[in-house]
Structures are given as C-alpha cells and as structure tokens.
XYZ file of C-alpha atoms in Angstrom:
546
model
C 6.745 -6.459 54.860
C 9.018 -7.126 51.903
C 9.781 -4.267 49.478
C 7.715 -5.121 45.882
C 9.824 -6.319 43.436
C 9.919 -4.285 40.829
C 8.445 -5.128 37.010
C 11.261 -5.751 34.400
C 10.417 -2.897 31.992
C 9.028 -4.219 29.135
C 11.526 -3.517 26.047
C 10.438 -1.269 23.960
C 8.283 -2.744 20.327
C 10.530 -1.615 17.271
C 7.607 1.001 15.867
C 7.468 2.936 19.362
C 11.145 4.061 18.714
C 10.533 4.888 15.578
C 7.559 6.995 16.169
C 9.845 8.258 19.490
C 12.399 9.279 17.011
C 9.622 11.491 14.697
C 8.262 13.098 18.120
C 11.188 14.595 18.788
C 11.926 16.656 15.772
C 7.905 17.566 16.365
C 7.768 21.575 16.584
C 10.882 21.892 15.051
C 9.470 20.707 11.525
C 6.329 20.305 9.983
C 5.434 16.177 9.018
C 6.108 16.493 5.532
C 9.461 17.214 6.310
C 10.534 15.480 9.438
C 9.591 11.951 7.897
C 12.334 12.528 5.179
C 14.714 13.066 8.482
C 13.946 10.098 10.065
C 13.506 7.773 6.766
C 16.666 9.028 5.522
C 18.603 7.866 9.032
C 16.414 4.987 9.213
C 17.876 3.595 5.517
C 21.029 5.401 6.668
C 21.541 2.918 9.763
C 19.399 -0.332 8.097
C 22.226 -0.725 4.539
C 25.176 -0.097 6.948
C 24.198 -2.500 9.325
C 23.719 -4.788 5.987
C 26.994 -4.029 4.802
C 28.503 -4.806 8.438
C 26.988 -8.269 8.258
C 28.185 -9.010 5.044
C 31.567 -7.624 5.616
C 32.005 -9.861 8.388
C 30.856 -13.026 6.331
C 33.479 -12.209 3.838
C 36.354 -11.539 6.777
C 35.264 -15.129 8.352
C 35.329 -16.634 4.973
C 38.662 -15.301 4.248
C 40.417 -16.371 7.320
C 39.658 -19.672 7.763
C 40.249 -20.374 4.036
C 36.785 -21.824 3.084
C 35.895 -18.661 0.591
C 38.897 -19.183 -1.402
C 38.345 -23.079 -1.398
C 35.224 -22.493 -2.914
C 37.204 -20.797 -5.748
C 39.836 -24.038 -5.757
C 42.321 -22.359 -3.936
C 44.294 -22.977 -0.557
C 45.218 -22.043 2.514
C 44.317 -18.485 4.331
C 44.180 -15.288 2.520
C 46.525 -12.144 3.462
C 45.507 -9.162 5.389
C 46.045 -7.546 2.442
C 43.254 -9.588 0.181
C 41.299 -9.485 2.940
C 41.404 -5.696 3.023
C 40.628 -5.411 -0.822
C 38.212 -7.948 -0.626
C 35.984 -6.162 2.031
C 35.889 -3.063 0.447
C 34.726 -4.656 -3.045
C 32.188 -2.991 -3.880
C 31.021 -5.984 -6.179
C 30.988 -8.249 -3.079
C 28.165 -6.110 -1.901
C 25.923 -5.095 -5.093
C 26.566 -8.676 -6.572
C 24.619 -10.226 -2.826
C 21.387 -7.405 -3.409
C 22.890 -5.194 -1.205
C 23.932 -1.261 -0.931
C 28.035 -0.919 -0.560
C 28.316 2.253 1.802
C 31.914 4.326 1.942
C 33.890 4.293 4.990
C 33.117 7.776 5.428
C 29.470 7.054 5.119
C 28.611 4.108 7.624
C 26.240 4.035 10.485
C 29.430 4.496 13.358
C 30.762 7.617 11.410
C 27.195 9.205 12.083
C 26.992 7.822 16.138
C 30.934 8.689 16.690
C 29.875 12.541 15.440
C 26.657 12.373 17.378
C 28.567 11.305 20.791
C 31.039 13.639 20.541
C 34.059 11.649 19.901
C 34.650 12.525 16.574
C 36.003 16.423 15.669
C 36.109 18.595 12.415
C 32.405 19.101 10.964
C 28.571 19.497 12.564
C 26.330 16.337 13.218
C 24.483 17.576 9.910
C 27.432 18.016 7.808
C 28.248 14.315 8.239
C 25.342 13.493 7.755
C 24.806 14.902 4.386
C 27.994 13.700 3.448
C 27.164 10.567 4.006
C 24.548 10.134 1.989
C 26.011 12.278 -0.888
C 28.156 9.862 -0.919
C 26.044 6.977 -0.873
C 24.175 8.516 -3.996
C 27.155 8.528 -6.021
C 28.624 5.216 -5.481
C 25.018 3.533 -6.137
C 23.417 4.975 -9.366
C 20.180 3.833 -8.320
C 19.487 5.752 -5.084
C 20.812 9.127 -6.709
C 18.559 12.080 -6.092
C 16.956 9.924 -4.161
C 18.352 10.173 -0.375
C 17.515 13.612 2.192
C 20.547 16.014 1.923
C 19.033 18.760 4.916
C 20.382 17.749 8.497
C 22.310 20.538 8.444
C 19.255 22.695 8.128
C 19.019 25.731 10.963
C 15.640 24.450 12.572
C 17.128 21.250 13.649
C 19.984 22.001 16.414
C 22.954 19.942 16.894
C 21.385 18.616 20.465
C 18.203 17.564 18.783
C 19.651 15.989 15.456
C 22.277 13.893 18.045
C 19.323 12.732 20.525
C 17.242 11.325 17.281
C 20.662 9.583 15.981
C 21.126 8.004 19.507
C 17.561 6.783 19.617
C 17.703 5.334 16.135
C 21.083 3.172 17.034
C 18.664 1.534 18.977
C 16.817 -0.358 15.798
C 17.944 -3.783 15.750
C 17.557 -5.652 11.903
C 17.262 -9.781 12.045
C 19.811 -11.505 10.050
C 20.016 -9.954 6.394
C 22.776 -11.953 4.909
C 21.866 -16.056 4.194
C 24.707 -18.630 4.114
C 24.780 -18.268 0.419
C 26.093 -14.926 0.937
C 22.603 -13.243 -0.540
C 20.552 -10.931 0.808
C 17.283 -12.641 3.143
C 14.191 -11.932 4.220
C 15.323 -8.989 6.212
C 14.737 -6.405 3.791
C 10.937 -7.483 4.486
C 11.495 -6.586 7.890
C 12.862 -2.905 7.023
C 9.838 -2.632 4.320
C 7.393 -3.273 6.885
C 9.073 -0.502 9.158
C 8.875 2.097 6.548
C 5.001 1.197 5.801
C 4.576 1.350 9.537
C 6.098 4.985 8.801
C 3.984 5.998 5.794
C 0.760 4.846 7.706
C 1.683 7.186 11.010
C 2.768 9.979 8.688
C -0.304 9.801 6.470
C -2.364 10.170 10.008
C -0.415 13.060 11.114
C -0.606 15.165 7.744
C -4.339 14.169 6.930
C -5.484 14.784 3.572
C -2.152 15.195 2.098
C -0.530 11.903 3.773
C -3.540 10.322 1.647
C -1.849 11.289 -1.767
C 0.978 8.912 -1.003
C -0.274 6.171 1.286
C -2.912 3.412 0.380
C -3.739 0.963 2.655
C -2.031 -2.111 2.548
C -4.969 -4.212 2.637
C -6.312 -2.705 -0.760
C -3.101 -2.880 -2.216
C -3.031 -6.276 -1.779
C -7.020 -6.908 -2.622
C -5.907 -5.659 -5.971
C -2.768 -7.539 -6.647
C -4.793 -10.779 -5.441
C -7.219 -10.139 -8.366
C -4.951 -8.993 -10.791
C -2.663 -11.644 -10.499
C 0.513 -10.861 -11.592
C 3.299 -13.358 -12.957
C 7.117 -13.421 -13.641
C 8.099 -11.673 -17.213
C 5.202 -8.842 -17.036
C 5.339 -5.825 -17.082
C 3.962 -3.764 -14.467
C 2.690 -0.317 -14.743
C 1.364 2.550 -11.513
C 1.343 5.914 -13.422
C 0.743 7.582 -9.981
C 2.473 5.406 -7.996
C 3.282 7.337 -4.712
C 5.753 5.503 -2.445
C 5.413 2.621 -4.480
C 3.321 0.302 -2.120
C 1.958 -1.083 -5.723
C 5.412 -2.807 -6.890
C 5.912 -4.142 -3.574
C 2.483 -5.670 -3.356
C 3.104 -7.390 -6.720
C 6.339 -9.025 -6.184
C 5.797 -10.264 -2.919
C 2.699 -11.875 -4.643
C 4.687 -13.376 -7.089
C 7.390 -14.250 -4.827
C 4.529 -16.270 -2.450
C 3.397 -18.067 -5.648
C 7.187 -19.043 -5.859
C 7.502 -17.223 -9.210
C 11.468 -15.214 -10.074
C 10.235 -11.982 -8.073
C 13.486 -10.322 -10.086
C 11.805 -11.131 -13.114
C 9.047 -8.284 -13.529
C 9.736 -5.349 -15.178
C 8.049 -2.702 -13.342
C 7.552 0.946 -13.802
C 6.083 3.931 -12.557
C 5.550 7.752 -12.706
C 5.345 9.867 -9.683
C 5.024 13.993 -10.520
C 5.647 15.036 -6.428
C 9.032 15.302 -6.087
C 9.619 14.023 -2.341
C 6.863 11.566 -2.993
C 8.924 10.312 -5.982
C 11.919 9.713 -3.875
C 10.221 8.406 -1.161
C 8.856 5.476 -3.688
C 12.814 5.373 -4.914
C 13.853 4.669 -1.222
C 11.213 2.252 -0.698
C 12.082 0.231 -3.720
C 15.599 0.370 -2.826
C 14.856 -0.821 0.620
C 12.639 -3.723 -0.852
C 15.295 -4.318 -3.271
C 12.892 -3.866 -6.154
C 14.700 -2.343 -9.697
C 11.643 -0.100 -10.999
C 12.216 2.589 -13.780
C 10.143 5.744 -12.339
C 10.980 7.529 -15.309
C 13.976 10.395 -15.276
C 12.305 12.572 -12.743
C 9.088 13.195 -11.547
C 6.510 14.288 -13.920
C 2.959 14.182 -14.556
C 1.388 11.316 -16.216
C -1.264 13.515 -18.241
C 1.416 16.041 -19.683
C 4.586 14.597 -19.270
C 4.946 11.058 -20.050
C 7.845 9.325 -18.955
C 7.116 5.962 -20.529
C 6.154 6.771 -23.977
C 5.646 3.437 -25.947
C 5.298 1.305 -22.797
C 2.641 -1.550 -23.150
C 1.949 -3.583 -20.025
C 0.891 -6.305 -19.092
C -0.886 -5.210 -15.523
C -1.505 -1.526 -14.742
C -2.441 -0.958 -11.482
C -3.372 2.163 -9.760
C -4.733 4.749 -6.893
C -4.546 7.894 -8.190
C -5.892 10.895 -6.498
C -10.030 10.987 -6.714
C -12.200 13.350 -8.381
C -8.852 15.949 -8.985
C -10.292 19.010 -11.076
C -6.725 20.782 -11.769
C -5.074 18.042 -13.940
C -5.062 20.348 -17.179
C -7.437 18.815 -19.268
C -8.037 21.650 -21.015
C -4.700 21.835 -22.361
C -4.896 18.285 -23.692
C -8.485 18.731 -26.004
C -8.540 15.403 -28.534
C -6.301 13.363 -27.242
C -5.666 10.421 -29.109
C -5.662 8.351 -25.196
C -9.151 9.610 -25.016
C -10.801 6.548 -26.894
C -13.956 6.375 -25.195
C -14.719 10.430 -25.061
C -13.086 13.175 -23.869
C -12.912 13.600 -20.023
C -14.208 16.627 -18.399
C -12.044 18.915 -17.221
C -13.024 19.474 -14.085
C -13.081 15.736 -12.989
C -10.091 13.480 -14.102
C -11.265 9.875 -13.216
C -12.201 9.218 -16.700
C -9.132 10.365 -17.938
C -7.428 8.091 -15.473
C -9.283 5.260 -16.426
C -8.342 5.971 -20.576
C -4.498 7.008 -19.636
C -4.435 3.288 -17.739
C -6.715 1.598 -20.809
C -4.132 3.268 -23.580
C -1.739 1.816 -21.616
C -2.398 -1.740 -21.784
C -0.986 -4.386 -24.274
C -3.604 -6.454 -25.936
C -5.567 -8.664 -23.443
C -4.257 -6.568 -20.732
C -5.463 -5.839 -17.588
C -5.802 -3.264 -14.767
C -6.795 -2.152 -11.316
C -7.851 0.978 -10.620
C -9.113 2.896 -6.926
C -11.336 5.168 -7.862
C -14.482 7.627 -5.974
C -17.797 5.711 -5.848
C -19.139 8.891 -8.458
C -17.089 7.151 -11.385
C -19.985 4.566 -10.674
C -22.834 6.012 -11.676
C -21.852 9.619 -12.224
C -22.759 11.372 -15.987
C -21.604 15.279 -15.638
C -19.620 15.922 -17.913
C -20.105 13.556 -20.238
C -18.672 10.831 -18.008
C -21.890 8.847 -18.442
C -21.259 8.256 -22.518
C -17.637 7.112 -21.884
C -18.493 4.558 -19.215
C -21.862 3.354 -22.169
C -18.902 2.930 -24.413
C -17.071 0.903 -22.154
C -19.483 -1.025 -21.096
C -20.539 -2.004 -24.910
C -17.153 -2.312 -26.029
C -16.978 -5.097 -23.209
C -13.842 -3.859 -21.244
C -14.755 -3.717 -17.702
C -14.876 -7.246 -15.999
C -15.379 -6.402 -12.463
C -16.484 -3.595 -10.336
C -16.031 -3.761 -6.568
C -17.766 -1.264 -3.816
C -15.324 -1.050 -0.705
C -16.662 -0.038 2.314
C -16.199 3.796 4.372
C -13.137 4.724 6.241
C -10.330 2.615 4.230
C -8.102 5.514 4.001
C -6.923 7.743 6.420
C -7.180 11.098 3.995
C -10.857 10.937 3.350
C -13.878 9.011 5.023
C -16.144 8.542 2.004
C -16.661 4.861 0.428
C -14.506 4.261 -2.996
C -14.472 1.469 -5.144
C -12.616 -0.602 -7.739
C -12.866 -0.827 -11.434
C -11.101 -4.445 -13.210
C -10.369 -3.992 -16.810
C -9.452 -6.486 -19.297
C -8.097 -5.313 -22.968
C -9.924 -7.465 -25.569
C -12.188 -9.862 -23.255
C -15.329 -9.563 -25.700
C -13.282 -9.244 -28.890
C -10.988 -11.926 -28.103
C -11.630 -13.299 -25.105
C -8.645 -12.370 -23.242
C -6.772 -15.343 -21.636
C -7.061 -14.068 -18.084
C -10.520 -14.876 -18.632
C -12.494 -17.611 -19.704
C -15.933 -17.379 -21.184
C -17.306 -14.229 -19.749
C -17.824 -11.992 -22.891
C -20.333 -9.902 -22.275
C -20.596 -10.262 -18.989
C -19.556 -8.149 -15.533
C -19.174 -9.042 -12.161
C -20.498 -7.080 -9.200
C -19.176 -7.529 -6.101
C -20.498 -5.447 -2.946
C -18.199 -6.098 -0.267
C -19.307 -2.560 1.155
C -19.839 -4.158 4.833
C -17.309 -5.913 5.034
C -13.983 -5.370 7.099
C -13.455 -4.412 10.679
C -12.491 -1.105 12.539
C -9.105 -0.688 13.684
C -9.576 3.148 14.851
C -12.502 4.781 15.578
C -12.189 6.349 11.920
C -10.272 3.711 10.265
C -11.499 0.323 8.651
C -9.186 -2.154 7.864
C -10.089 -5.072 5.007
C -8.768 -8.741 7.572
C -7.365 -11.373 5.239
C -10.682 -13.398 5.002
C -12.240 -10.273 3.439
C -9.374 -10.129 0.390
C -9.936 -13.849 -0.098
C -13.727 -13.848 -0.461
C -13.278 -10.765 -2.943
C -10.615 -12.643 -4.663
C -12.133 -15.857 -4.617
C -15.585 -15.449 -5.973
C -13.647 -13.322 -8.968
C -10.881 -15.684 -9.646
C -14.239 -18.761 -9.978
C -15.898 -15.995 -12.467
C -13.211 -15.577 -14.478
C -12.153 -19.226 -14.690
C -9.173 -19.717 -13.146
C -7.788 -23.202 -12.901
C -8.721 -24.559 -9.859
C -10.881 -22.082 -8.354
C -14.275 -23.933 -8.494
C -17.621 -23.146 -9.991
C -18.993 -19.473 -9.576
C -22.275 -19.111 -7.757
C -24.222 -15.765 -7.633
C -24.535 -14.656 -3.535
C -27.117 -12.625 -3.126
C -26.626 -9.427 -1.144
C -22.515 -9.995 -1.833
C -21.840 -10.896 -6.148
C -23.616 -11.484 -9.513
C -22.890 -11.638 -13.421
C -25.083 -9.214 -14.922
C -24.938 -9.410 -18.726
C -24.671 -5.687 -20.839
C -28.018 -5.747 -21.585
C -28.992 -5.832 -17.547
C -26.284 -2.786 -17.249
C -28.159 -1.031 -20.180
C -31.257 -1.237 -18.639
C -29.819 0.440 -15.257
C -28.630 3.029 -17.454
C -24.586 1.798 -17.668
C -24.480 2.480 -13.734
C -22.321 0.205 -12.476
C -22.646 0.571 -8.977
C -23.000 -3.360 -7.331
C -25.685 -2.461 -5.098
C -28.346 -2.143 -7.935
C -27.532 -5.928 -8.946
C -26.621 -7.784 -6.372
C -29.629 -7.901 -4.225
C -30.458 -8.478 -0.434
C -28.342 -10.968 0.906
C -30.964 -14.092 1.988
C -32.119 -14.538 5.352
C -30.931 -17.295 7.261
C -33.584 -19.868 8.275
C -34.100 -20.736 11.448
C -36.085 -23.731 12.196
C -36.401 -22.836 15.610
C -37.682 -19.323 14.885
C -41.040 -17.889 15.888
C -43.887 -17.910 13.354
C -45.281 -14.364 12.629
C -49.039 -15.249 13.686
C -47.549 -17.142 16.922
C -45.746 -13.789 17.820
C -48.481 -11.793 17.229
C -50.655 -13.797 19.894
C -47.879 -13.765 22.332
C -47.046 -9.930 22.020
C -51.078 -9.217 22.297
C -51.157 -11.501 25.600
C -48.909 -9.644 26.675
C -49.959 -6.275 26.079
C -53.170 -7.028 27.444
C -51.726 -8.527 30.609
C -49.247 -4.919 30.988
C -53.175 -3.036 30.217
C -54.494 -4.811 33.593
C -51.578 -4.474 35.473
C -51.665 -0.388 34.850
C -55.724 -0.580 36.083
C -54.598 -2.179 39.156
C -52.063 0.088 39.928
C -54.275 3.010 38.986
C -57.109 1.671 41.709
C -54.507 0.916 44.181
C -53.216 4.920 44.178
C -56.828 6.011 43.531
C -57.454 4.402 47.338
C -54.376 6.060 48.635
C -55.419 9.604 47.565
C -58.611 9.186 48.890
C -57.144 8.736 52.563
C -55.203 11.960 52.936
C-alpha cells in the first residue's frame, strides 16, 4: 500500500498569530500589560512596513525618471537625490503615513532579535525605537509602550514574540497616487480583533475600553454623521467611536478628513491605546492634553458639537459628584451621587450645539429608575422634549457584564425648534424594542448581524423623516411613537416594552381551529383511556396464572 500523502498545512489565519504572539508573554505579564507589548510591536512592524513600501515607490520613481517628469524635469535623478529624497520625511507625512528613523525600522528590531546585530539588549532597541518614533511624529508622543526592557520579559521570550510577529503580512498600503489605501483598514481591524480578545481575557475591566463593534456602529447609523461636524466621546476608550463615524462618512462618500473629532479619556493606557488606534486609522482627533476626567477636569472647555456620542461606564458610584454640588451642566437636576448616568446624560446634553444630537449606552435602570432623584430629571426631559428615541438592546452584548443595556437618542431643540435632523416629531418619542434580536456568537456573547442595525436604523431614520427613507409604520411587539402625554401617564418610564406591545401573530390559513383541536385532543385522550383498560385486563389475566 502507498504511504498517505500528507495534508499541506493549512497557513496560519492572520488573528491566530497574533493571539500566538500574546500567549507567549502569558505568565510572564498580566493582560493589561502584555497587550501594550504586542500592540506596540504590532504598530512597530505595520508603519515600517508602510514606510518600506513607500520608500520603494519613491526609489522606482526616481530611477526611471517618471517622478521628476511629473515635476517637468528630465532624465534620471542621482544617487544622491535619491538618497535625500527617501529619507524626506515630508514624502512620508505628506502620503498619510508615519516616517520611521533608520534606527527605528522593523529590520533594526528582527536583526537584534536574531542575533546578528551587537551593542544593546532586544529591549533596549526596542524602546529606542519607538522613543524615537515619538519624537519625530508629534502626534504619537506619549503615546507608544517604552517597557521591553522590563525584567519579567527575558531576552529569549521578547526575541521569540518579535520572530512570530515578522510573520504579519499587510496588503498593499501605498496607491499609485502615492497616498496611503485601504490598508490601514486592514491594520484597524487587527487591533479591534486585539481589543475584543483582550477585553475577554481581563473581564470586567477589558469592558471599560472595548464596545462592541456592532453597537458602535448601530449608533453611528442613527446618528448620522456628516463632513464639517464636530464629533464629541467624552469617555471615549480606544476610540472605536471616531472610527465608526468616519468610516460612515467615508461609505456615504463624504471628505472622511473633514470631521473634527474629539475626545477625553481619564485612564492613562486606555488614553494611549485610543491615540494608537487613531494613528493606525489615520484619524487626527484632539483627546485633550492628557488624560483626565470628563466630570472634574475638562479638556474641551467651550467645545459645542455637533454629534456626541458615547459608552461610558454604567451605573459608576465614585465619579465625585459630591464635589461638583450645583453645577451649572446639571440643567435638568442634580445627579445623585452615587449613580452617574444622569450626570452623563447632562455632561453630553451641555455639550451639544443647538439642534444637536447624541448617542448614549447606558444600564436599562436609567429607563425607568427614580432613586435619587433620577426620576424628576428624566420628567424634565421628557417635557422639555429632548429625547427622540430610546432603544432596549438585548443580554450579553458586551463581554464585561451580561445584563441588557440600552440606548438613549437626544436631539437639542427638536420641540422648541424643531431641529433639522428631524422633521415633524415634536412631542413625540420613538420606542424601539429590539431586545430579541441578534444572534449568539459564544455561549455568553450576542452579537447584533447587519440586518439587525438596519431594521433599528431604518424604522428611526422613516420616524424622523429622512429623505428617502419611506413612511413610518408602528410594528407592534418591535416600535411606536408615543406622544408625552402617553409617557406621562407611564410615569416618564421610558422603557420600550411598556409601549410597544406584543408583536401580532402570524395567520395561518391552514392552522387548526381551537374547537376542532379540542375534539381531536379529546378523541384522542379517550382512545389512550381504552388502550390503558386493555392493557390493565391483559396483565390482570397474567397474574392470575402464576
């Protein structure tokens, strides 16, 4: 018999490496610092490789004279402008991209890590490079991890990750125009792969920096947001908000590059995780000087925006409320100070420009809760006609809790003056219960499919009016328009299940009248009553015998 051939191995999906590479600095540290080792190489390798791409373009264009025809000159350029020109770093910032040292590239790191290249440790070269990297691009500084040379990481183990890692392959990142492409997508959805595992493996805590994807983009579908606004997270964790929004306006083939967008982050690794990500994205977001809490510390004063979009951490009880008393952001009552989701909710409000609007994830008790004195500031919402739409999301969305949240829509001015984002609805709220909908991924994790964010988004974007969206239609069971008064009556609870209904049951012509079933079932029984006196008689007669 033949020997079996043997199965090609199967090469190996980009995400396995990566999570390869975090599995091997497991037991050595703890998650919430071994991401920032393998993040930082990751960007490390992926704006080198960039740079390398780019460098060649400019070496081909140089030599066979067609980059200094485009400027009306002839012939082939020198070695000499050819070395300047490569090491421009204006060739590189002007295209989107990151110019990295010679010191600081991608080989630099693998020749240390093989051994072929003397003088410092593995971790040395490694901070060094992206020291360096900080100070020749303003924007990353303070951004980048500056620890490989850290103790708990050995030389053997730091050179094994930096092997595996050289093993990431990038698609083409550099177009014929010389501009950065669609790559940086590609690296974007490699560190959201990364946030997702790393929010698993630290539980609760991964939570305060990770949301979903899916409900990022369910609120950036119903928010909407176009070229020239102004964008606003105030606790914008890795920044998965700002991405959201300008690949939204990007898809509706709006200037992506023209949105101003900030944020305010007040964990310190969290805030330079969001810096890296925006980088990465190629995203220019002000996240304020440093990080800093929202509540206390401000880092936009004066900022109105258009859209302010948020998930900040639910039902927190140490955000220092007491220390704040009257504030003049607390226009609808003050919050209590052992719950801050009403003081979210005002901070994001106070926030807006007139006819704003906002998104905000929030605990299903901001609903119909009224400790506190949260019930009287969600009355005076609700009379003063701000909230437009309120949306119950199902269980198990996010990986650091299980419990059910939902989302509150907000628009500045819609009964006073009819805000332009939407159309004839003063007075009126929409209540969407979308509570079953969505599919499990994970035995603990539900994940909101693309059909899901378009019914959501749909049946709000006919509500409010939008051009071409159709005529709205209350669904039972799924969406209504209740009017204030029909809130007032349920006490200003705003939870969707007290308006919405059942959902109707489907008709079948074919079905099975009740009395009809009722006959059949009683046959039935009867017929199973006989059958058991039979049976009885026939091992009555059997007894008898022995």
């Amino acid at each position: 018999m033949p020997p079996r051939k043997k199965k090609d191995a199967k090469p190996k999906p980009l995400k396995a490496i990566l999570w390869e590479s975090a599995d091997q600095l497991r037991g050595t540290l703890d998650a919430a610092e071994y991401k920032h080792f393998v993040l930082g190489l990751v960007f490390l390798k992926y704006v080198s490789v960039a740079m390398a791409e780019k460098r060649a373009q400019l070496e081909e264009g140089l030599r066979d004279g067609s980059m200094l025809a485009s400027l009306g000159l002839e012939g082939a350029a020198s070695e000499e402008l050819i070395a300047q020109t490569v090491e421009d770093r204006k060739q590189y910032t002007g295209a989107g991209l990151f110019y990295v040292p010679p010191t600081a590239r991608w080989d630099v790191v693998m020749e240390r890590a093989r051994g072929t290249l003397e003088g410092q440790s593995l971790g040395e070269v490694i901070n060094d490079a992206m020291d360096t990297i900080e100070k020749v691009n303003p924007s990353l500084r303070g951004t980048l991890p500056q620890e490989y040379n850290s103790p708990r990481v050995n030389e053997t183990t730091l050179a094994g990750l930096v092997k595996l890692l050289d093993r990431l392959e990038f698609q083409s990142q550099v177009g014929e125009d010389g501009k950065r492409v669609g790559a940086r997508d590609l690296m974007g959805e490699v560190y959201e792969y990364f946030l997702a595992q790393f929010a698993l493996a630290e539980g609760r805590k991964g939570g305060e920096f990770f949301t979903p994807e899916s409900i990022v983009r369910l609120l950036v579908e119903m928010l909407e947001p176009q070229e020239g606004e102004r964008v606003l997270d105030p606790a914008c964790g890795s920044g998965g908000m700002f991405v959201q929004t300008e690949k939204f306006i990007e898809l509706h083939e709006g200037n992506r590059f023209n949105v101003s967008v900030y944020g305010q982050e007040r964990n310190l690794t969290t805030w330079r995780l969001a810096k890296m990500n925006l980088a990465i994205h190629g995203i220019e977001a002000n996240l304020g000087e440093e990080p800093a809490d929202s509540f206390h510390d401000d880092q936009h004063p004066g900022l109105k925006a258009d859209v302010v979009l948020a998930n900040p951490p639910f039902n927190i009880s140490n955000w220092g409320g007491e220390r704040l008393g009257m504030d003049p952001r607390w226009a609808y009552g003050v919050p209590p100070v052992g719950n801050a989701n009403f003081a979210w909710i005002q901070l994001m409000v106070n926030k807006l420009r007139p006819g704003g609007r906002a998104g905000i994830v929030l605990a299903n008790g901001s609903m119909n809760g009224k400790s506190g004195g949260e019930g009287e500031i969600r009355r005076r919402m609700v009379e003063d006609d701000l909230v437009a739409c309120m949306v119950a999301l199902p269980g198990q969305l996010f990986r650091s809790t299980q419990i059910p949240a939902c989302l509150w829509f907000l628009a500045e001015g819609k009964g006073k003056r009819h805000a332009e984002w939407i159309k004839g609805r003063a007075g009126e709220i929409l209540f969407i219960d979308a509570s079953k909908l969505g599919a499990m991924e994970e035995r603990t994790l539900r994940e909101f499919k693309n059909p899901d964010i378009e019914r959501v988004a749909s049946a709000f974007r006919a509500w409010r009016g939008a051009e071409g969206a159709g005529t709205y239609v209350d669904v039972p069971g799924f969406c209504r328009s209740a009017s204030v008064d029909v809130v007032a009556s349920n006490d200003f609870a705003l939870t969707p299940g007290r308006y919405v209904g059942t959902a109707e049951a489907e008709h079948d012509s074919n079905a099975e009248s009740v009395e009809s079933k009722v006959e059949r079932l009683t046959k039935e029984l009867f017929t199973h009553f006989e059958e058991v006196g039979r049976l009885e008689a026939v091992v009555r007669e059997q007894v008898g015998r022995l």
